[in-house]
Amino acid sequence: MPLVNPLSPDHDAETRELAAFFNETLGFCPNSILTMQHRPAISKAFINLNKAVMENKGRVTSALKRMIAWVSSNATGCRYCQAHAIRAAERYGAEQEQLENIWEYRTHPAFSEAERAALDFSLAASQVPNMVDEKTKVALYNYWNEGEIVEMLGVISLFGYLNRWNDSMGTSIEKGAVESGEQYLGKHGWEKGKHL
């Protein structure tokens, strides 16, 4: 049961209009947004931040950004965000082989060395204490420029917020996210957990 119940999608007109963004991303408005709108300034600010972070300005693709989000969410244990991130990666064109083998990104041939560096960065930056070090930096700079690294850290930081929000709230998970979680992550033990 969630800590705070989500409100109707029609509760705040401005949030509803901004949240149309998630119909493309996920196919539905997430319950996390519907909970945030208890304070509409938070829901609106979050959606605008999400849109800015997920905008592509370099070679960090939409699919890679969602896989970065998955690694971050996996590191923190948020099952809600794991399912959302893998669903969004699928909707944004991640290769089927990558989706099915995301757990093995470090060794699976479906992932390039540049993608591995980005996903390792996500893992290191998502841990407490933070594990980003000189080795992480060198690996990143082998493949990515500073603007692209900023984009990646924007995703990691955004999902740091979402992981805390959704795990603390026990946000109810939507049917579409459950389907994606079970399809791609279930073989590794993914389940809804407290996100009923």
XYZ file of N, CA and C in Angstrom:
588
model
N 0.846 -1.171 0.000
C 0.000 0.000 0.000
C 0.897 1.242 0.000
N 0.605 2.207 -0.879
C 1.450 3.407 -0.946
C 1.348 4.259 0.316
N 2.425 4.966 0.601
C 2.461 5.888 1.727
C 1.460 7.022 1.527
N 1.392 7.543 0.296
C 0.459 8.609 -0.086
C -0.216 8.165 -1.377
N -1.520 8.291 -1.436
C -2.258 7.840 -2.618
C -2.119 8.814 -3.784
N -1.992 8.286 -4.997
C -1.950 9.161 -6.169
C -3.303 9.846 -6.371
N -3.243 11.051 -6.897
C -4.465 11.786 -7.214
C -4.884 11.491 -8.650
N -6.085 11.887 -8.987
C -6.598 11.707 -10.343
C -5.715 12.446 -11.351
N -5.550 11.889 -12.543
C -4.792 12.600 -13.578
C -5.378 13.979 -13.892
N -6.632 14.210 -13.562
C -7.280 15.490 -13.828
C -7.186 16.468 -12.659
N -6.471 16.101 -11.608
C -6.391 16.944 -10.407
C -5.835 18.329 -10.705
N -4.763 18.402 -11.484
C -4.124 19.677 -11.800
C -3.949 19.766 -13.310
N -4.595 20.754 -13.918
C -4.608 20.868 -15.382
C -3.203 21.049 -15.956
N -2.368 21.851 -15.318
C -1.011 22.072 -15.830
C -0.175 20.797 -15.761
N -0.298 20.067 -14.667
C 0.419 18.797 -14.554
C -0.062 17.831 -15.629
N -1.374 17.749 -15.841
C -1.932 16.853 -16.854
C -1.360 17.173 -18.229
N -1.271 18.458 -18.558
C -0.748 18.857 -19.861
C 0.735 18.490 -19.991
N 1.518 18.788 -18.967
C 2.941 18.448 -19.000
C 3.158 16.937 -19.018
N 2.311 16.202 -18.316
C 2.471 14.749 -18.172
C 2.190 13.994 -19.469
N 1.673 14.652 -20.482
C 1.475 13.993 -21.779
C 2.799 13.435 -22.299
N 3.912 14.034 -21.867
C 5.261 13.568 -22.192
C 5.425 12.082 -21.866
N 4.818 11.639 -20.763
C 4.990 10.249 -20.332
C 4.175 9.269 -21.165
N 3.181 9.742 -21.883
C 2.437 8.851 -22.775
C 3.346 8.332 -23.879
N 4.287 9.172 -24.311
C 5.273 8.724 -25.298
C 6.314 7.830 -24.627
N 6.790 8.257 -23.472
C 7.863 7.549 -22.789
C 7.447 6.169 -22.299
N 6.286 6.101 -21.628
C 5.855 4.863 -20.969
C 4.544 4.303 -21.496
N 3.737 5.159 -22.107
C 2.406 4.739 -22.539
C 1.343 5.044 -21.507
N 1.724 5.716 -20.424
C 0.792 6.093 -19.357
C 1.470 7.145 -18.484
N 0.668 7.845 -17.692
C 1.213 8.777 -16.713
C 1.550 7.984 -15.455
N 2.805 8.032 -14.993
C 3.182 7.238 -13.831
C 2.518 7.711 -12.531
N 2.243 6.756 -11.676
C 1.651 7.077 -10.382
C 2.550 7.976 -9.541
N 3.849 7.951 -9.784
C 4.748 8.853 -9.057
C 4.366 10.311 -9.318
N 4.067 10.643 -10.563
C 3.650 12.010 -10.915
C 2.307 12.328 -10.262
N 1.408 11.354 -10.282
C 0.081 11.577 -9.699
C 0.164 11.764 -8.189
N 1.179 11.210 -7.563
C 1.405 11.436 -6.138
C 2.041 12.796 -5.909
N 3.019 13.153 -6.753
C 3.680 14.454 -6.621
C 2.697 15.604 -6.707
N 1.618 15.402 -7.460
C 0.708 16.527 -7.670
C -0.121 16.886 -6.431
N 0.106 16.195 -5.316
C -0.433 16.704 -4.045
C 0.128 18.107 -3.802
N 1.298 18.357 -4.360
C 1.906 19.686 -4.400
C 2.274 19.940 -5.856
N 1.347 20.543 -6.622
C 1.549 20.684 -8.067
C 2.858 21.358 -8.473
N 3.389 22.215 -7.649
C 4.676 22.836 -7.999
C 5.756 21.768 -8.122
N 5.682 20.732 -7.290
C 6.669 19.640 -7.364
C 6.457 18.824 -8.634
N 5.214 18.452 -8.935
C 4.968 17.637 -10.133
C 5.381 18.385 -11.398
N 5.079 19.667 -11.469
C 5.430 20.441 -12.668
C 6.942 20.617 -12.795
N 7.597 20.939 -11.694
C 9.053 21.112 -11.729
C 9.735 19.797 -12.107
N 9.245 18.686 -11.551
C 9.845 17.394 -11.852
C 9.682 17.048 -13.336
N 8.495 17.230 -13.883
C 8.275 16.902 -15.303
C 9.193 17.735 -16.182
N 9.318 19.020 -15.880
C 10.202 19.875 -16.689
C 11.660 19.445 -16.561
N 12.085 19.053 -15.369
C 13.445 18.544 -15.199
C 13.625 17.249 -15.990
N 12.652 16.365 -15.914
C 12.705 15.103 -16.644
C 12.859 15.362 -18.139
N 12.073 16.268 -18.664
C 12.143 16.577 -20.095
C 13.516 17.127 -20.472
N 14.075 18.003 -19.630
C 15.390 18.587 -19.915
C 16.482 17.515 -19.866
N 16.430 16.648 -18.879
C 17.441 15.600 -18.725
C 17.380 14.598 -19.869
N 16.191 14.261 -20.307
C 16.049 13.229 -21.336
C 16.175 13.766 -22.768
N 16.316 15.075 -22.912
C 16.542 15.657 -24.240
C 17.936 15.251 -24.714
N 18.045 14.897 -25.978
C 19.316 14.436 -26.537
C 20.043 15.572 -27.232
N 21.258 15.840 -26.756
C 22.075 16.909 -27.339
C 23.357 16.363 -27.965
N 23.656 15.116 -27.727
C 24.884 14.524 -28.236
C 24.640 13.098 -28.675
N 25.608 12.236 -28.427
C 25.517 10.843 -28.854
C 24.896 9.924 -27.816
N 24.516 10.463 -26.674
C 23.866 9.645 -25.644
C 22.408 9.468 -26.078
N 22.094 8.310 -26.612
C 20.777 8.069 -27.194
C 19.697 7.964 -26.114
N 18.462 8.079 -26.549
C 17.333 7.899 -25.631
C 17.348 6.511 -25.016
N 17.670 5.501 -25.806
C 17.719 4.130 -25.288
C 18.818 3.995 -24.240
N 20.009 4.542 -24.512
C 21.100 4.449 -23.546
C 20.744 5.193 -22.263
N 20.098 6.336 -22.369
C 19.696 7.067 -21.166
C 18.785 6.212 -20.293
N 17.893 5.474 -20.905
C 16.982 4.621 -20.124
C 17.719 3.416 -19.536
N 18.747 2.924 -20.233
C 19.539 1.832 -19.653
C 20.402 2.345 -18.501
N 20.901 3.571 -18.617
C 21.609 4.215 -17.509
C 20.667 4.316 -16.308
N 19.419 4.701 -16.562
C 18.421 4.794 -15.493
C 18.175 3.432 -14.860
N 18.136 2.388 -15.666
C 17.915 1.045 -15.113
C 19.067 0.638 -14.201
N 20.310 0.840 -14.648
C 21.466 0.468 -13.818
C 21.426 1.238 -12.499
N 21.105 2.526 -12.564
C 21.010 3.333 -11.348
C 19.924 2.794 -10.421
N 18.768 2.487 -10.972
C 17.650 1.976 -10.175
C 17.937 0.591 -9.630
N 18.655 -0.215 -10.388
C 19.029 -1.536 -9.903
C 19.998 -1.409 -8.729
N 20.935 -0.463 -8.836
C 21.920 -0.260 -7.766
C 21.255 0.159 -6.461
N 20.187 0.933 -6.560
C 19.519 1.417 -5.347
C 18.385 0.498 -4.900
N 17.980 -0.429 -5.767
C 16.974 -1.417 -5.388
C 15.534 -1.011 -5.619
N 15.291 0.076 -6.346
C 13.913 0.510 -6.572
C 13.282 -0.298 -7.708
N 12.422 -1.218 -7.343
C 11.791 -2.099 -8.331
C 10.832 -1.331 -9.243
N 10.187 -0.325 -8.711
C 9.288 0.515 -9.504
C 10.073 1.162 -10.650
N 11.193 1.788 -10.321
C 11.985 2.488 -11.332
C 12.710 1.524 -12.271
N 13.076 0.340 -11.782
C 13.683 -0.660 -12.661
C 12.723 -1.000 -13.798
N 11.479 -1.258 -13.448
C 10.485 -1.638 -14.455
C 10.198 -0.483 -15.405
N 10.100 0.722 -14.871
C 9.841 1.885 -15.725
C 11.001 2.131 -16.684
N 12.228 2.023 -16.173
C 13.397 2.289 -17.014
C 13.527 1.264 -18.139
N 13.309 -0.014 -17.838
C 13.438 -1.034 -18.884
C 12.314 -0.886 -19.910
N 11.115 -0.501 -19.448
C 9.999 -0.257 -20.377
C 10.322 0.914 -21.312
N 10.850 1.992 -20.739
C 11.185 3.158 -21.553
C 12.331 2.839 -22.512
N 13.304 2.044 -22.074
C 14.399 1.644 -22.972
C 13.843 0.896 -24.176
N 12.895 0.010 -23.916
C 12.257 -0.738 -24.999
C 11.523 0.214 -25.952
N 10.757 1.130 -25.403
C 9.965 2.057 -26.218
C 10.840 3.027 -27.009
N 12.068 3.251 -26.531
C 12.975 4.161 -27.224
C 14.011 3.438 -28.069
N 13.765 2.178 -28.373
C 14.549 1.500 -29.389
C 15.785 0.751 -28.939
N 15.900 0.422 -27.660
C 17.027 -0.426 -27.242
C 16.914 -1.763 -27.963
N 18.051 -2.307 -28.322
C 18.058 -3.594 -29.021
C 17.495 -4.679 -28.114
N 16.762 -5.595 -28.714
C 16.152 -6.690 -27.962
C 17.204 -7.458 -27.161
N 18.354 -7.693 -27.776
C 19.407 -8.444 -27.104
C 19.938 -7.689 -25.885
N 19.969 -6.363 -25.963
C 20.392 -5.570 -24.805
C 19.344 -5.635 -23.693
N 18.084 -5.520 -24.060
C 17.015 -5.581 -23.066
C 17.031 -6.912 -22.325
N 17.235 -7.980 -23.058
C 17.200 -9.306 -22.456
C 18.467 -9.635 -21.655
N 19.518 -8.843 -21.867
C 20.790 -9.144 -21.202
C 21.353 -7.949 -20.437
N 20.490 -7.040 -20.025
C 20.932 -5.839 -19.324
C 21.729 -6.185 -18.063
N 21.380 -7.290 -17.412
C 22.090 -7.694 -16.194
C 23.547 -8.025 -16.486
N 23.836 -8.424 -17.717
C 25.195 -8.824 -18.096
C 25.866 -7.786 -18.991
N 25.522 -6.512 -18.825
C 26.057 -5.488 -19.731
C 27.589 -5.454 -19.763
N 28.239 -5.824 -18.680
C 29.704 -5.756 -18.614
C 30.386 -6.778 -19.525
N 29.713 -7.881 -19.805
C 30.352 -8.949 -20.578
C 29.601 -9.336 -21.846
N 28.347 -8.963 -21.964
C 27.559 -9.418 -23.114
C 27.954 -8.649 -24.378
N 28.121 -9.353 -25.506
C 28.557 -8.698 -26.737
C 27.561 -7.698 -27.329
N 26.337 -7.658 -26.827
C 25.359 -6.692 -27.339
C 25.700 -5.259 -26.922
N 26.610 -5.098 -25.950
C 26.961 -3.778 -25.442
C 28.351 -3.379 -25.919
N 28.465 -2.144 -26.391
C 29.760 -1.625 -26.838
C 30.585 -1.188 -25.622
N 31.859 -0.964 -25.842
C 32.728 -0.478 -24.765
C 32.273 0.908 -24.293
N 31.802 1.736 -25.203
C 31.300 3.064 -24.819
C 30.070 2.934 -23.926
N 29.163 2.019 -24.281
C 27.979 1.788 -23.443
C 28.373 1.233 -22.085
N 29.344 0.333 -22.062
C 29.812 -0.225 -20.780
C 30.366 0.874 -19.882
N 31.128 1.801 -20.470
C 31.685 2.907 -19.676
C 30.562 3.753 -19.087
N 29.534 4.019 -19.879
C 28.394 4.812 -19.399
C 27.632 4.078 -18.303
N 27.418 2.796 -18.486
C 26.662 2.014 -17.500
C 27.475 1.784 -16.228
N 28.785 1.617 -16.360
C 29.641 1.525 -15.173
C 29.618 2.842 -14.391
N 29.611 3.955 -15.105
C 29.495 5.279 -14.474
C 28.199 5.361 -13.677
N 27.105 4.891 -14.272
C 25.820 4.905 -13.584
C 25.877 4.084 -12.302
N 26.473 2.915 -12.377
C 26.583 2.060 -11.205
C 27.416 2.731 -10.112
N 28.563 3.267 -10.484
C 29.450 3.899 -9.499
C 28.809 5.137 -8.873
N 28.148 5.946 -9.691
C 27.554 7.192 -9.197
C 26.308 6.955 -8.351
N 25.688 5.795 -8.480
C 24.443 5.498 -7.773
C 24.666 4.851 -6.417
N 25.892 4.485 -6.125
C 26.179 3.803 -4.863
C 26.414 4.803 -3.738
N 26.173 4.335 -2.530
C 26.450 5.130 -1.336
C 27.389 4.307 -0.468
N 28.617 4.749 -0.246
C 29.173 6.007 -0.727
C 29.454 5.953 -2.226
N 29.518 7.124 -2.817
C 29.739 7.273 -4.241
C 31.077 6.640 -4.626
N 31.078 5.906 -5.744
C 32.265 5.158 -6.163
C 32.909 5.709 -7.439
N 32.509 6.898 -7.883
C 33.143 7.492 -9.066
C 34.576 7.858 -8.686
N 35.523 7.366 -9.488
C 36.930 7.605 -9.206
C 37.673 7.913 -10.508
N 38.984 7.993 -10.414
C 39.800 8.332 -11.586
C 39.646 7.296 -12.696
N 39.529 6.029 -12.339
C 39.335 4.972 -13.334
C 38.018 5.187 -14.088
N 36.972 5.558 -13.362
C 35.669 5.849 -13.992
C 35.821 7.005 -14.970
N 36.517 8.058 -14.542
C 36.709 9.238 -15.392
C 37.463 8.886 -16.668
N 38.551 8.141 -16.524
C 39.351 7.768 -17.699
C 38.512 6.965 -18.682
N 37.747 6.001 -18.176
C 36.892 5.190 -19.057
C 35.879 6.060 -19.782
N 35.260 6.992 -19.073
C 34.280 7.874 -19.708
C 34.913 8.709 -20.818
N 36.059 9.317 -20.507
C 36.700 10.212 -21.472
C 37.273 9.478 -22.682
N 37.363 8.154 -22.611
C 37.769 7.384 -23.791
C 36.699 7.424 -24.873
N 35.447 7.667 -24.474
C 34.331 7.547 -25.422
C 33.403 8.759 -25.468
N 33.372 9.557 -24.422
C 32.340 10.589 -24.298
C 32.965 11.950 -24.016
N 32.268 13.009 -24.470
C 32.753 14.355 -24.166
C 32.064 14.884 -22.903
N 32.471 16.062 -22.461
C 31.962 16.599 -21.198
C 30.461 16.839 -21.211
N 29.943 17.338 -22.320
C 28.495 17.557 -22.417
C 27.724 16.249 -22.297
N 28.237 15.197 -22.913
C 27.578 13.888 -22.836
C 27.666 13.308 -21.427
N 28.781 13.539 -20.758
C 28.909 13.082 -19.370
C 27.908 13.815 -18.480
N 27.717 15.105 -18.732
C 26.711 15.876 -17.985
C 25.317 15.297 -18.231
N 25.015 14.945 -19.488
C 23.713 14.325 -19.787
C 23.533 13.032 -18.987
N 24.574 12.203 -18.958
C 24.494 10.931 -18.227
C 24.270 11.164 -16.735
N 25.035 12.075 -16.165
C 24.884 12.330 -14.738
C 23.526 12.964 -14.440
N 22.988 13.703 -15.393
C 21.623 14.213 -15.239
C 20.628 13.077 -15.079
N 20.769 12.023 -15.887
C 19.883 10.851 -15.788
C 20.079 10.149 -14.450
N 21.322 9.930 -14.079
C 21.622 9.253 -12.811
C 21.032 10.033 -11.643
N 21.195 11.333 -11.654
C 20.685 12.176 -10.568
C 19.164 12.214 -10.555
N 18.560 12.301 -11.730
C 17.101 12.275 -11.825
C 16.551 10.985 -11.228
N 17.192 9.875 -11.545
C 16.716 8.601 -11.019
C 17.090 8.408 -9.552
N 18.099 9.102 -9.080
C 18.351 9.115 -7.645
C 17.152 9.693 -6.904
N 16.598 10.769 -7.449
C 15.388 11.376 -6.888
C 14.216 10.397 -6.979
N 14.022 9.837 -8.153
C 12.894 8.918 -8.361
C 13.018 7.659 -7.507
N 14.223 7.122 -7.389
C 14.411 5.919 -6.570
C 14.019 6.194 -5.131
N 14.434 7.322 -4.590
C 14.072 7.688 -3.212
C 12.571 7.920 -3.100
N 12.025 8.638 -4.065
C 10.603 8.969 -4.040
C 9.755 7.695 -4.061
N 9.978 6.862 -5.041
C 9.110 5.707 -5.254
C 9.309 4.602 -4.230
N 10.535 4.403 -3.775
C 10.739 3.381 -2.757
C 10.184 3.833 -1.410
N 10.340 5.103 -1.090
C 9.786 5.610 0.171
C 8.268 5.651 0.131
N 7.714 6.045 -1.010
C 6.261 6.119 -1.172
C 5.619 4.742 -1.303
N 6.393 3.757 -1.747
C 5.780 2.466 -2.063
C 4.781 2.645 -3.195
N 5.153 3.486 -4.172
C 4.263 3.853 -5.268
C 3.679 2.619 -5.945
N 2.366 2.623 -6.138
C 1.688 1.526 -6.844
C 2.176 1.470 -8.279
N 2.574 0.281 -8.713
C 3.129 0.130 -10.055
C 2.021 -0.160 -11.063
N 2.159 0.410 -12.223
C 1.156 0.310 -13.279
C 1.322 -1.000 -14.068
N 0.233 -1.447 -14.658
C 0.206 -2.727 -15.377
C 1.285 -2.809 -16.463
N 1.429 -1.761 -17.261
C 2.422 -1.791 -18.335
C 3.842 -1.937 -17.817
N 4.142 -1.283 -16.707
C 5.480 -1.398 -16.110
C 5.697 -2.810 -15.563
N 4.665 -3.390 -14.979
C 4.768 -4.770 -14.479
C 5.075 -5.717 -15.632
N 4.370 -5.550 -16.748
C 4.593 -6.414 -17.912
C 6.044 -6.350 -18.384
N 6.597 -5.141 -18.482
C 7.992 -4.987 -18.924
C 8.961 -5.551 -17.893
N 8.691 -5.305 -16.624
C 9.541 -5.848 -15.560
C 9.588 -7.356 -15.595
N 8.427 -7.963 -15.737
C 8.370 -9.430 -15.775
C 9.037 -9.979 -17.025
N 8.826 -9.308 -18.164
C 9.384 -9.798 -19.420
C 10.911 -9.761 -19.431
N 11.494 -8.644 -19.017
C 12.937 -8.477 -19.160
C 13.734 -8.726 -17.879
N 13.101 -8.577 -16.737
C 13.837 -8.650 -15.482
C 13.415 -9.821 -14.600
N 12.264 -10.413 -14.910
C 11.718 -11.480 -14.080
C 12.633 -12.677 -13.937
N 13.362 -13.021 -14.985
C 14.243 -14.191 -14.925
C 15.394 -13.991 -13.941
N 15.595 -12.742 -13.512
C 16.639 -12.430 -12.524
C 16.050 -12.090 -11.169
N 14.766 -12.420 -10.986
C 14.154 -12.251 -9.669
C 13.360 -10.976 -9.473
N 13.201 -10.165 -10.535
C 12.421 -8.943 -10.361
C 10.984 -9.292 -9.986
N 10.450 -8.567 -9.061
C 9.036 -8.653 -8.692
C 8.584 -7.279 -8.212
N 7.285 -7.100 -8.055
C 6.733 -5.805 -7.658
C 7.186 -5.370 -6.278
N 7.438 -6.318 -5.403
C 7.800 -5.970 -4.041
C 6.686 -5.180 -3.380
N 7.004 -4.059 -2.765
C 6.004 -3.250 -2.064
C 5.181 -2.374 -3.004
N 5.495 -2.407 -4.290
C 4.814 -1.536 -5.265
C 3.563 -2.210 -5.832
N 2.642 -2.575 -4.979
C 1.436 -3.297 -5.410
C 0.452 -2.387 -6.110
